[in-house]
mmCIF file of C-alpha atoms in Angstrom:
data_model
loop_
_atom_site.group_PDB
_atom_site.id
_atom_site.type_symbol
_atom_site.label_atom_id
_atom_site.label_comp_id
_atom_site.label_asym_id
_atom_site.label_seq_id
_atom_site.Cartn_x
_atom_site.Cartn_y
_atom_site.Cartn_z
ATOM 1 C CA GLY A 1 69.149 -98.203 -145.629
ATOM 2 C CA GLY A 2 69.585 -97.428 -142.171
ATOM 3 C CA GLU A 3 72.737 -99.503 -141.782
ATOM 4 C CA ASN A 4 74.496 -97.900 -144.914
ATOM 5 C CA ILE A 5 73.321 -94.301 -142.974
ATOM 6 C CA ARG A 6 74.480 -95.414 -139.669
ATOM 7 C CA ASN A 7 78.051 -96.594 -140.794
ATOM 8 C CA THR A 8 78.773 -93.814 -142.858
ATOM 9 C CA PHE A 9 77.804 -91.620 -139.932
ATOM 10 C CA THR A 10 80.062 -93.466 -137.925
ATOM 11 C CA LEU A 11 82.968 -92.947 -140.193
ATOM 12 C CA LEU A 12 82.518 -89.543 -140.479
ATOM 13 C CA ILE A 13 82.848 -89.391 -136.452
ATOM 14 C CA GLN A 14 85.877 -91.563 -136.386
ATOM 15 C CA MET A 15 87.288 -89.191 -138.998
ATOM 16 C CA SER A 16 86.407 -85.981 -136.874
ATOM 17 C CA ILE A 17 87.655 -87.701 -133.880
ATOM 18 C CA VAL A 18 90.987 -88.491 -135.278
ATOM 19 C CA MET A 19 91.187 -84.792 -136.458
ATOM 20 C CA MET A 20 90.513 -83.180 -133.243
ATOM 21 C CA TYR A 21 92.607 -85.066 -131.608
ATOM 22 C CA GLY A 22 95.427 -84.896 -133.706
ATOM 23 C CA THR A 23 95.481 -81.229 -134.189
ATOM 24 C CA SER A 24 93.560 -80.109 -131.109
ATOM 25 C CA ARG A 25 91.313 -78.065 -133.280
ATOM 26 C CA PRO A 26 87.576 -78.416 -133.517
ATOM 27 C CA VAL A 27 85.949 -79.864 -136.554
ATOM 28 C CA VAL A 28 82.649 -78.995 -138.037
ATOM 29 C CA LYS A 29 80.893 -82.173 -139.042
ATOM 30 C CA ILE A 30 78.717 -81.946 -142.335
ATOM 31 C CA GLY A 31 77.808 -85.033 -144.313
ATOM 32 C CA ARG A 32 76.372 -84.716 -147.942
ATOM 33 C CA MET A 33 73.742 -86.896 -147.186
ATOM 34 C CA ALA A 34 69.389 -86.684 -146.841
ATOM 35 C CA GLY A 35 69.236 -84.690 -150.012
ATOM 36 C CA GLN A 36 71.805 -85.680 -152.855
ATOM 37 C CA PHE A 37 69.828 -87.569 -154.868
ATOM 38 C CA ALA A 38 69.864 -85.574 -158.119
ATOM 39 C CA LYS A 39 73.306 -85.313 -160.336
ATOM 40 C CA PRO A 40 74.703 -82.997 -162.804
ATOM 41 C CA ARG A 41 75.629 -84.861 -166.162
ATOM 42 C CA SER A 42 77.941 -83.480 -168.924
ATOM 43 C CA SER A 43 75.765 -84.613 -171.534
ATOM 44 C CA PRO A 44 72.121 -84.951 -171.882
ATOM 45 C CA PHE A 45 72.484 -88.434 -173.303
ATOM 46 C CA GLU A 46 74.423 -91.605 -172.880
ATOM 47 C CA LYS A 47 74.990 -94.714 -174.974
ATOM 48 C CA SER A 48 74.831 -98.184 -173.998
ATOM 49 C CA LYS A 49 77.816 -100.130 -173.480
ATOM 50 C CA ASN A 50 77.497 -101.684 -177.140
ATOM 51 C CA LYS A 51 76.727 -97.931 -178.531
ATOM 52 C CA GLU A 52 73.923 -99.162 -180.713
ATOM 53 C CA MET A 53 71.350 -97.327 -178.264
ATOM 54 C CA GLN A 54 71.250 -93.723 -176.796
ATOM 55 C CA LEU A 55 68.976 -92.736 -173.898
ATOM 56 C CA PRO A 56 68.563 -89.919 -171.431
ATOM 57 C CA SER A 57 71.475 -89.524 -169.282
ATOM 58 C CA TYR A 58 70.431 -90.942 -165.621
ATOM 59 C CA ARG A 59 70.304 -87.897 -163.782
ATOM 60 C CA GLY A 60 69.743 -89.568 -159.827
ATOM 61 C CA ASP A 61 66.960 -91.310 -158.243
ATOM 62 C CA MET A 62 64.958 -87.766 -157.826
ATOM 63 C CA ILE A 63 64.709 -87.424 -161.328
ATOM 64 C CA ASN A 64 64.954 -90.826 -163.209
ATOM 65 C CA GLY A 65 66.110 -94.393 -163.019
ATOM 66 C CA PRO A 66 69.664 -96.027 -163.541
ATOM 67 C CA ASP A 67 68.337 -98.892 -165.634
ATOM 68 C CA PHE A 68 69.385 -98.460 -169.366
ATOM 69 C CA THR A 69 65.624 -98.403 -170.364
ATOM 70 C CA LEU A 70 63.518 -95.674 -172.096
ATOM 71 C CA GLU A 71 60.934 -96.297 -169.391
ATOM 72 C CA ASP A 72 63.298 -96.015 -166.544
ATOM 73 C CA ARG A 73 65.181 -93.028 -168.142
ATOM 74 C CA LEU A 74 61.664 -90.813 -168.343
ATOM 75 C CA PRO A 75 61.694 -88.047 -165.787
ATOM 76 C CA ASP A 76 59.203 -88.798 -163.204
ATOM 77 C CA PRO A 77 58.053 -85.856 -160.674
ATOM 78 C CA GLU A 78 56.834 -88.300 -158.140
ATOM 79 C CA ARG A 79 60.388 -89.204 -157.554
ATOM 80 C CA MET A 80 60.716 -85.561 -155.696
ATOM 81 C CA TRP A 81 58.209 -86.792 -153.111
ATOM 82 C CA GLN A 82 59.766 -89.979 -152.890
ATOM 83 C CA ALA A 83 63.114 -88.316 -152.310
ATOM 84 C CA PHE A 84 61.736 -85.847 -149.665
ATOM 85 C CA MET A 85 60.221 -88.748 -147.633
ATOM 86 C CA GLN A 86 63.783 -90.628 -147.743
ATOM 87 C CA SER A 87 65.580 -87.336 -146.716
ATOM 88 C CA THR A 88 63.063 -87.051 -143.602
ATOM 89 C CA ALA A 89 63.866 -90.560 -142.327
ATOM 90 C CA THR A 90 67.457 -89.970 -142.941
ATOM 91 C CA ILE A 91 67.624 -86.701 -140.987
ATOM 92 C CA ASN A 92 65.545 -88.401 -137.777
ATOM 93 C CA LEU A 93 68.067 -91.299 -137.868
ATOM 94 C CA LEU A 94 70.915 -89.111 -138.178
ATOM 95 C CA ARG A 95 69.691 -86.802 -135.103
ATOM 96 C CA THR A 96 68.890 -89.906 -133.078
ATOM 97 C CA LEU A 97 72.594 -90.850 -133.757
ATOM 98 C CA ALA A 98 74.160 -87.562 -132.851
ATOM 99 C CA THR A 99 71.844 -87.002 -129.539
ATOM 100 C CA GLY A 100 70.783 -90.348 -128.531
ATOM 101 C CA GLY A 101 74.223 -91.528 -126.837
ATOM 102 C CA TYR A 102 75.381 -93.538 -129.668
ATOM 103 C CA LEU A 103 78.484 -91.391 -129.537
ATOM 104 C CA ASP A 104 79.413 -90.528 -125.937
ATOM 105 C CA LEU A 105 82.925 -90.438 -125.700
ATOM 106 C CA ARG A 106 82.580 -92.306 -122.609
ATOM 107 C CA ARG A 107 82.304 -95.594 -124.588
ATOM 108 C CA ILE A 108 84.557 -94.595 -127.498
ATOM 109 C CA HIS A 109 86.071 -97.873 -128.163
ATOM 110 C CA ASP A 110 82.258 -98.724 -129.460
ATOM 111 C CA ILE A 111 82.549 -96.243 -132.097
ATOM 112 C CA ASN A 112 84.364 -98.182 -134.578
ATOM 113 C CA LEU A 113 83.142 -100.066 -137.587
ATOM 114 C CA GLU A 114 83.568 -103.843 -137.625
ATOM 115 C CA PHE A 115 85.453 -104.195 -141.152
ATOM 116 C CA VAL A 116 87.967 -101.508 -140.137
ATOM 117 C CA ASN A 117 88.811 -103.387 -136.829
ATOM 118 C CA GLY A 118 91.290 -105.514 -138.345
ATOM 119 C CA THR A 119 93.097 -103.083 -140.242
ATOM 120 C CA GLU A 120 96.054 -100.499 -139.276
ATOM 121 C CA GLN A 121 93.606 -97.809 -139.356
ATOM 122 C CA GLY A 122 91.404 -99.454 -136.778
ATOM 123 C CA THR A 123 94.462 -99.898 -134.529
ATOM 124 C CA ARG A 124 95.555 -96.527 -134.761
ATOM 125 C CA PHE A 125 91.903 -95.330 -134.174
ATOM 126 C CA ARG A 126 92.034 -97.618 -131.021
ATOM 127 C CA GLU A 127 95.273 -95.713 -129.691
ATOM 128 C CA PHE A 128 93.550 -92.606 -130.197
ATOM 129 C CA ALA A 129 90.608 -94.177 -128.203
ATOM 130 C CA ASN A 130 92.514 -95.266 -125.352
ATOM 131 C CA GLY A 131 94.091 -91.647 -125.243
ATOM 132 C CA ILE A 132 90.722 -89.821 -124.994
ATOM 133 C CA SER A 133 89.266 -92.489 -122.606
ATOM 134 C CA SER A 134 92.202 -91.685 -120.331
ATOM 135 C CA ALA A 135 91.708 -88.185 -120.556
ATOM 136 C CA ILE A 136 88.023 -88.439 -119.756
ATOM 137 C CA LYS A 137 88.842 -90.470 -116.457
ATOM 138 C CA PHE A 138 91.482 -88.053 -115.427
ATOM 139 C CA MET A 139 88.861 -85.205 -115.745
ATOM 140 C CA HIS A 140 86.409 -87.018 -113.673
ATOM 141 C CA ALA A 141 88.835 -87.664 -110.952
ATOM 142 C CA VAL A 142 89.585 -84.064 -110.653
ATOM 143 C CA GLY A 143 85.953 -83.586 -110.585
ATOM 144 C CA LEU A 144 85.549 -81.860 -113.921
ATOM 145 C CA GLN A 145 82.005 -82.612 -115.267
ATOM 146 C CA THR A 146 82.325 -85.413 -118.003
ATOM 147 C CA ASP A 147 78.448 -85.853 -118.597
ATOM 148 C CA SER A 148 77.974 -82.725 -120.614
ATOM 149 C CA PRO A 149 75.972 -82.849 -123.950
ATOM 150 C CA MET A 150 79.642 -82.230 -125.201
ATOM 151 C CA ILE A 151 80.777 -85.425 -124.268
ATOM 152 C CA ARG A 152 77.344 -87.315 -125.130
ATOM 153 C CA GLN A 153 76.367 -85.889 -128.235
ATOM 154 C CA ALA A 154 77.864 -84.419 -131.737
ATOM 155 C CA GLU A 155 76.937 -81.638 -133.917
ATOM 156 C CA PHE A 156 76.077 -82.922 -137.199
ATOM 157 C CA TYR A 157 74.759 -80.961 -140.147
ATOM 158 C CA VAL A 158 73.384 -82.122 -143.773
ATOM 159 C CA SER A 159 74.710 -80.654 -146.836
ATOM 160 C CA HIS A 160 73.723 -81.364 -150.844
ATOM 161 C CA GLU A 161 74.242 -79.255 -154.138
ATOM 162 C CA ALA A 162 71.122 -77.145 -155.123
ATOM 163 C CA LEU A 163 70.514 -78.944 -158.348
ATOM 164 C CA LEU A 164 67.039 -79.571 -158.932
ATOM 165 C CA LEU A 165 65.477 -76.168 -158.330
ATOM 166 C CA PRO A 166 61.853 -77.260 -158.174
ATOM 167 C CA TYR A 167 62.758 -79.292 -155.274
ATOM 168 C CA GLU A 168 64.845 -76.515 -153.377
ATOM 169 C CA GLU A 169 62.164 -73.533 -154.007
ATOM 170 C CA ALA A 170 59.508 -75.836 -152.706
ATOM 171 C CA LEU A 171 61.244 -76.133 -149.233
ATOM 172 C CA THR A 172 62.101 -73.026 -148.913
ATOM 173 C CA ARG A 173 60.630 -71.211 -145.752
ATOM 174 C CA LEU A 174 60.224 -67.766 -144.529
ATOM 175 C CA ASP A 175 61.615 -66.722 -141.067
ATOM 176 C CA GLU A 176 59.110 -64.577 -139.774
ATOM 177 C CA ASN A 177 61.420 -63.393 -136.845
ATOM 178 C CA THR A 178 64.142 -62.097 -139.347
ATOM 179 C CA GLY A 179 62.335 -61.718 -142.503
ATOM 180 C CA LYS A 180 64.919 -63.858 -144.328
ATOM 181 C CA TYR A 181 64.294 -66.886 -146.474
ATOM 182 C CA TYR A 182 65.842 -70.097 -145.757
ATOM 183 C CA ALA A 183 66.342 -73.688 -147.955
ATOM 184 C CA THR A 184 65.078 -76.160 -145.487
ATOM 185 C CA SER A 185 66.409 -79.243 -147.405
ATOM 186 C CA GLY A 186 69.861 -78.936 -145.958
ATOM 187 C CA HIS A 187 71.911 -76.830 -143.487
ATOM 188 C CA PHE A 188 74.756 -76.040 -146.069
ATOM 189 C CA ILE A 189 73.814 -76.113 -149.895
ATOM 190 C CA TRP A 190 76.411 -75.318 -152.756
ATOM 191 C CA LEU A 191 76.643 -74.270 -156.137
ATOM 192 C CA GLY A 192 77.914 -76.560 -158.560
ATOM 193 C CA ASP A 193 80.946 -75.833 -161.319
ATOM 194 C CA ARG A 194 78.403 -76.679 -163.796
ATOM 195 C CA THR A 195 75.729 -74.388 -162.368
ATOM 196 C CA ARG A 196 77.847 -71.423 -161.421
ATOM 197 C CA GLN A 197 76.828 -69.250 -164.139
ATOM 198 C CA PRO A 198 76.419 -65.684 -162.239
ATOM 199 C CA GLU A 199 73.449 -64.841 -164.623
ATOM 200 C CA GLY A 200 72.087 -68.128 -164.072
ATOM 201 C CA ALA A 201 68.852 -69.214 -161.971
ATOM 202 C CA HIS A 202 70.982 -71.320 -159.734
ATOM 203 C CA VAL A 203 72.653 -68.421 -158.552
ATOM 204 C CA GLU A 204 69.429 -66.319 -158.294
ATOM 205 C CA PHE A 205 68.081 -69.064 -155.815
ATOM 206 C CA LEU A 206 70.919 -68.680 -153.811
ATOM 207 C CA ARG A 207 71.249 -65.253 -153.485
ATOM 208 C CA GLY A 208 67.739 -65.056 -152.127
ATOM 209 C CA ILE A 209 68.361 -67.408 -149.268
ATOM 210 C CA ALA A 210 70.376 -66.723 -145.832
ATOM 211 C CA ASN A 211 71.681 -70.431 -145.524
ATOM 212 C CA PRO A 212 75.789 -70.616 -145.520
ATOM 213 C CA ILE A 213 76.366 -72.059 -149.084
ATOM 214 C CA GLY A 214 79.179 -73.082 -150.949
ATOM 215 C CA VAL A 215 80.638 -72.539 -154.770
ATOM 216 C CA LYS A 216 82.713 -75.053 -156.461
ATOM 217 C CA CYS A 217 85.504 -73.577 -158.140
ATOM 218 C CA GLY A 218 87.115 -75.651 -160.771
ATOM 219 C CA PRO A 219 89.663 -74.720 -163.497
ATOM 220 C CA THR A 220 87.495 -72.971 -165.901
ATOM 221 C CA LEU A 221 86.247 -70.448 -163.292
ATOM 222 C CA SER A 222 87.556 -67.087 -164.271
ATOM 223 C CA GLU A 223 88.560 -64.076 -161.367
ATOM 224 C CA SER A 224 86.073 -61.770 -162.879
ATOM 225 C CA ASP A 225 83.275 -64.687 -162.456
ATOM 226 C CA LEU A 226 84.454 -65.453 -159.284
ATOM 227 C CA MET A 227 84.214 -61.745 -158.063
ATOM 228 C CA GLU A 228 80.743 -61.533 -159.696
ATOM 229 C CA LEU A 229 79.600 -64.227 -157.782
ATOM 230 C CA LEU A 230 80.993 -62.895 -154.626
ATOM 231 C CA ASP A 231 79.321 -59.388 -155.218
ATOM 232 C CA ILE A 232 75.712 -61.518 -155.777
ATOM 233 C CA LEU A 233 75.835 -64.116 -153.245
ATOM 234 C CA ASN A 234 77.545 -61.981 -150.382
ATOM 235 C CA PRO A 235 77.085 -58.282 -150.949
ATOM 236 C CA GLU A 236 77.603 -57.512 -147.300
ATOM 237 C CA ASN A 237 80.789 -59.737 -147.045
ATOM 238 C CA GLU A 238 79.194 -61.662 -144.318
ATOM 239 C CA PRO A 239 81.595 -63.978 -142.240
ATOM 240 C CA GLY A 240 80.913 -67.547 -142.886
ATOM 241 C CA ARG A 241 78.416 -66.895 -145.686
ATOM 242 C CA ILE A 242 80.326 -68.402 -148.366
ATOM 243 C CA THR A 243 82.515 -71.507 -148.596
ATOM 244 C CA LEU A 244 85.056 -71.763 -151.902
ATOM 245 C CA ILE A 245 85.709 -75.324 -152.836
ATOM 246 C CA SER A 246 88.231 -76.057 -155.055
ATOM 247 C CA ARG A 247 88.034 -78.854 -157.203
ATOM 248 C CA VAL A 248 91.066 -78.582 -159.693
ATOM 249 C CA GLY A 249 92.685 -82.195 -159.649
ATOM 250 C CA ALA A 250 95.907 -83.147 -158.474
ATOM 251 C CA GLY A 251 98.631 -81.368 -159.986
ATOM 252 C CA ASN A 252 96.605 -78.547 -160.925
ATOM 253 C CA VAL A 253 96.207 -76.771 -157.314
ATOM 254 C CA ARG A 254 99.298 -74.394 -157.784
ATOM 255 C CA GLU A 255 98.051 -73.318 -161.225
ATOM 256 C CA HIS A 256 94.468 -72.234 -160.193
ATOM 257 C CA LEU A 257 94.333 -72.000 -156.065
ATOM 258 C CA PRO A 258 96.890 -69.075 -155.719
ATOM 259 C CA ARG A 259 94.685 -66.779 -158.175
ATOM 260 C CA PHE A 260 91.670 -67.358 -156.244
ATOM 261 C CA ILE A 261 93.571 -66.555 -152.964
ATOM 262 C CA GLU A 262 94.881 -63.571 -154.455
ATOM 263 C CA LEU A 263 91.757 -62.238 -155.655
ATOM 264 C CA VAL A 264 89.889 -62.587 -152.270
ATOM 265 C CA GLN A 265 92.850 -61.243 -150.754
ATOM 266 C CA ARG A 266 92.919 -58.223 -152.827
ATOM 267 C CA GLU A 267 89.615 -57.405 -152.662
ATOM 268 C CA GLY A 268 89.179 -57.816 -148.967
ATOM 269 C CA ARG A 269 86.586 -60.950 -148.948
ATOM 270 C CA SER A 270 85.803 -63.222 -146.180
ATOM 271 C CA VAL A 271 85.298 -66.460 -147.267
ATOM 272 C CA THR A 272 86.165 -70.358 -145.763
ATOM 273 C CA TRP A 273 88.730 -72.577 -148.345
ATOM 274 C CA SER A 274 87.485 -76.130 -148.638
ATOM 275 C CA CYS A 275 89.181 -78.661 -150.701
ATOM 276 C CA ASP A 276 86.923 -81.027 -153.039
ATOM 277 C CA ALA A 277 89.515 -83.495 -153.994
ATOM 278 C CA MET A 278 87.082 -86.392 -155.488
ATOM 279 C CA HIS A 279 85.690 -84.655 -158.518
ATOM 280 C CA GLY A 280 88.969 -83.241 -160.271
ATOM 281 C CA ASN A 281 90.754 -87.074 -159.829
ATOM 282 C CA THR A 282 87.995 -89.283 -161.791
ATOM 283 C CA GLU A 283 89.178 -91.567 -164.284
ATOM 284 C CA SER A 284 88.330 -95.159 -165.963
ATOM 285 C CA SER A 285 89.988 -98.166 -165.372
ATOM 286 C CA PRO A 286 91.096 -100.447 -168.070
ATOM 287 C CA ALA A 287 87.853 -102.598 -167.847
ATOM 288 C CA GLY A 288 85.771 -99.646 -167.948
ATOM 289 C CA TYR A 289 85.285 -98.939 -164.052
ATOM 290 C CA LYS A 290 84.895 -95.469 -162.951
ATOM 291 C CA THR A 291 87.198 -94.754 -160.473
ATOM 292 C CA ARG A 292 89.383 -92.751 -158.627
ATOM 293 C CA ASN A 293 92.874 -93.024 -157.117
ATOM 294 C CA PHE A 294 93.669 -92.888 -153.462
ATOM 295 C CA ASN A 295 96.976 -91.315 -154.242
ATOM 296 C CA ASN A 296 95.493 -88.731 -156.372
ATOM 297 C CA ILE A 297 92.994 -87.504 -153.820
ATOM 298 C CA TYR A 298 95.823 -87.371 -150.962
ATOM 299 C CA SER A 299 97.764 -85.496 -153.461
ATOM 300 C CA GLU A 300 95.385 -82.525 -154.043
ATOM 301 C CA VAL A 301 94.460 -82.479 -150.250
ATOM 302 C CA GLN A 302 98.241 -82.273 -149.800
ATOM 303 C CA GLU A 303 98.463 -79.305 -152.368
ATOM 304 C CA PHE A 304 95.735 -77.597 -150.989
ATOM 305 C CA LEU A 305 96.993 -77.365 -147.549
ATOM 306 C CA ALA A 306 100.668 -76.743 -148.670
ATOM 307 C CA THR A 307 99.455 -73.688 -150.673
ATOM 308 C CA HIS A 308 97.645 -71.994 -147.957
ATOM 309 C CA MET A 309 100.413 -72.426 -145.691
ATOM 310 C CA GLU A 310 102.462 -70.712 -148.120
ATOM 311 C CA MET A 311 100.504 -67.916 -148.614
ATOM 312 C CA GLY A 312 99.146 -67.413 -145.134
ATOM 313 C CA THR A 313 95.566 -68.440 -145.377
ATOM 314 C CA SER A 314 93.695 -70.760 -143.264
ATOM 315 C CA PRO A 315 92.529 -74.376 -145.024
ATOM 316 C CA GLY A 316 88.909 -74.598 -143.755
ATOM 317 C CA GLY A 317 87.697 -78.170 -144.949
ATOM 318 C CA ILE A 318 87.865 -80.838 -147.077
ATOM 319 C CA HIS A 319 85.012 -82.779 -149.146
ATOM 320 C CA LEU A 320 85.079 -86.181 -149.914
ATOM 321 C CA GLU A 321 82.772 -88.891 -151.400
ATOM 322 C CA MET A 322 82.842 -91.953 -149.103
ATOM 323 C CA THR A 323 80.947 -94.564 -147.374
ATOM 324 C CA GLY A 324 81.096 -96.682 -144.331
ATOM 325 C CA GLN A 325 80.587 -99.753 -146.604
ATOM 326 C CA ASN A 326 83.635 -102.417 -147.464
ATOM 327 C CA VAL A 327 83.141 -101.461 -151.088
ATOM 328 C CA THR A 328 86.128 -101.754 -153.857
ATOM 329 C CA GLU A 329 85.369 -98.513 -156.052
ATOM 330 C CA CYS A 330 88.627 -96.663 -155.552
ATOM 331 C CA VAL A 331 92.135 -97.911 -155.981
ATOM 332 C CA GLY A 332 95.158 -97.434 -153.654
ATOM 333 C CA GLY A 333 95.482 -96.811 -150.480
ATOM 334 C CA MET A 334 97.101 -98.911 -147.618
ATOM 335 C CA MET A 335 94.817 -101.889 -148.763
ATOM 336 C CA GLU A 336 96.383 -101.657 -152.208
ATOM 337 C CA LEU A 337 93.328 -102.091 -154.205
ATOM 338 C CA GLY A 338 94.119 -102.400 -157.741
ATOM 339 C CA HIS A 339 91.862 -101.995 -160.937
ATOM 340 C CA ASP A 340 91.443 -105.719 -160.721
ATOM 341 C CA ASN A 341 89.850 -105.701 -157.206
ATOM 342 C CA LEU A 342 87.188 -103.119 -158.738
ATOM 343 C CA ALA A 343 84.553 -105.945 -159.746
ATOM 344 C CA GLU A 344 84.644 -107.292 -156.279
ATOM 345 C CA ARG A 345 82.350 -104.891 -154.402
ATOM 346 C CA TYR A 346 81.451 -101.968 -157.063
ATOM 347 C CA GLU A 347 78.360 -100.878 -155.641
ATOM 348 C CA THR A 348 78.027 -97.287 -156.386
ATOM 349 C CA GLY A 349 75.275 -96.118 -159.092
ATOM 350 C CA CYS A 350 76.877 -92.956 -159.424
ATOM 351 C CA ASP A 351 80.310 -91.903 -158.412
ATOM 352 C CA PRO A 352 83.356 -94.059 -156.990
ATOM 353 C CA ARG A 353 83.639 -93.807 -153.158
ATOM 354 C CA LEU A 354 86.312 -94.073 -150.563
ATOM 355 C CA ASN A 355 85.535 -96.969 -148.621
ATOM 356 C CA ALA A 356 86.276 -96.708 -144.882
ATOM 357 C CA SER A 357 89.561 -97.807 -144.635
ATOM 358 C CA GLN A 358 90.735 -95.319 -147.187
ATOM 359 C CA ALA A 359 88.768 -92.525 -145.679
ATOM 360 C CA LEU A 360 90.081 -93.083 -142.233
ATOM 361 C CA GLU A 361 93.582 -93.288 -143.654
ATOM 362 C CA LEU A 362 93.151 -90.145 -145.394
ATOM 363 C CA ALA A 363 91.966 -88.351 -141.816
ATOM 364 C CA PHE A 364 95.076 -89.915 -140.309
ATOM 365 C CA LEU A 365 97.616 -88.290 -143.162
ATOM 366 C CA VAL A 366 95.573 -85.039 -143.109
ATOM 367 C CA SER A 367 95.829 -84.782 -139.197
ATOM 368 C CA GLU A 368 99.729 -85.574 -139.192
ATOM 369 C CA MET A 369 100.119 -82.560 -142.159
ATOM 370 C CA MET A 370 97.915 -80.328 -139.966
ATOM 371 C CA SER A 371 99.674 -81.045 -136.619
ATOM 372 C CA ARG A 372 102.865 -79.914 -138.212
ATOM 373 C CA SER A 373 101.634 -76.559 -139.579
#
């Protein structure tokens, strides 16, 4: 609903403020929102908990339903229309939040989530807010403009995996001024680790659009396939076109990321580097909940940043799954959530997400690491 969207948007803005203030660097804000209604699955079927029944896997609300019934699991093309309407409403709300004064830095103390206020992260954010507020007052005192759009508004982009091709193709449009095709379902869309086969349909679709695109780089990605993907998706080696998103899991970064970096450097390719610290760190709790450990997520980000520092390359971003709600889906963090806490507010129908406190804590930790580099 609208409250969930607003809270997640607010959290993203808080995290970007922490990063910008702590590192003195600009932050591009991209939300995996308004389009992520389909999900890749490793198996086409799944069994019930008692393992007596097998049904088609839940593939996201854009395709079928989560209830474990044959009726709900049957694919329904009408769901694509529902997803489009939901995405349109989400985009309109995000546009209003980003440009309508909700994020005016002159009232930065109002940019905080209620349940984060009483935490250490909320206290640290208020300290940052005090510093920013003082800086804006100083700017005003010396006659500098403090009511510009840069102070009152935020640039915000939406993103998702280009998974369901009939949906993506239906929303692709030709720009008659440039002769280029754009996927209008999102600003930045990416190629998943399961759909990055160079000869596959997803690569062929992404090859034909002019959007900036991402490529998930998991442990099984070979150097030859990566090179072929770069040749297909960015034959002109256009800067800003390709973002390589490593997702190898904590403890595996130094095994895989250096070989990706060395290949790109050797071939003189222009890419942006990002780290998906979520999908390689999924595990099951003793009670069977799908979860992630905060320490593993942070560890993968640490390894990602350290590797780039050692190799003289620039870490470009991090990819997280999170929510502005006070959920209990990932263990660890300063709140010390344990496996026994998962049942309290486990609300995801898909992958476990960091709650707002955990996400803000991670932003502070990353900001501190970046400021030391």
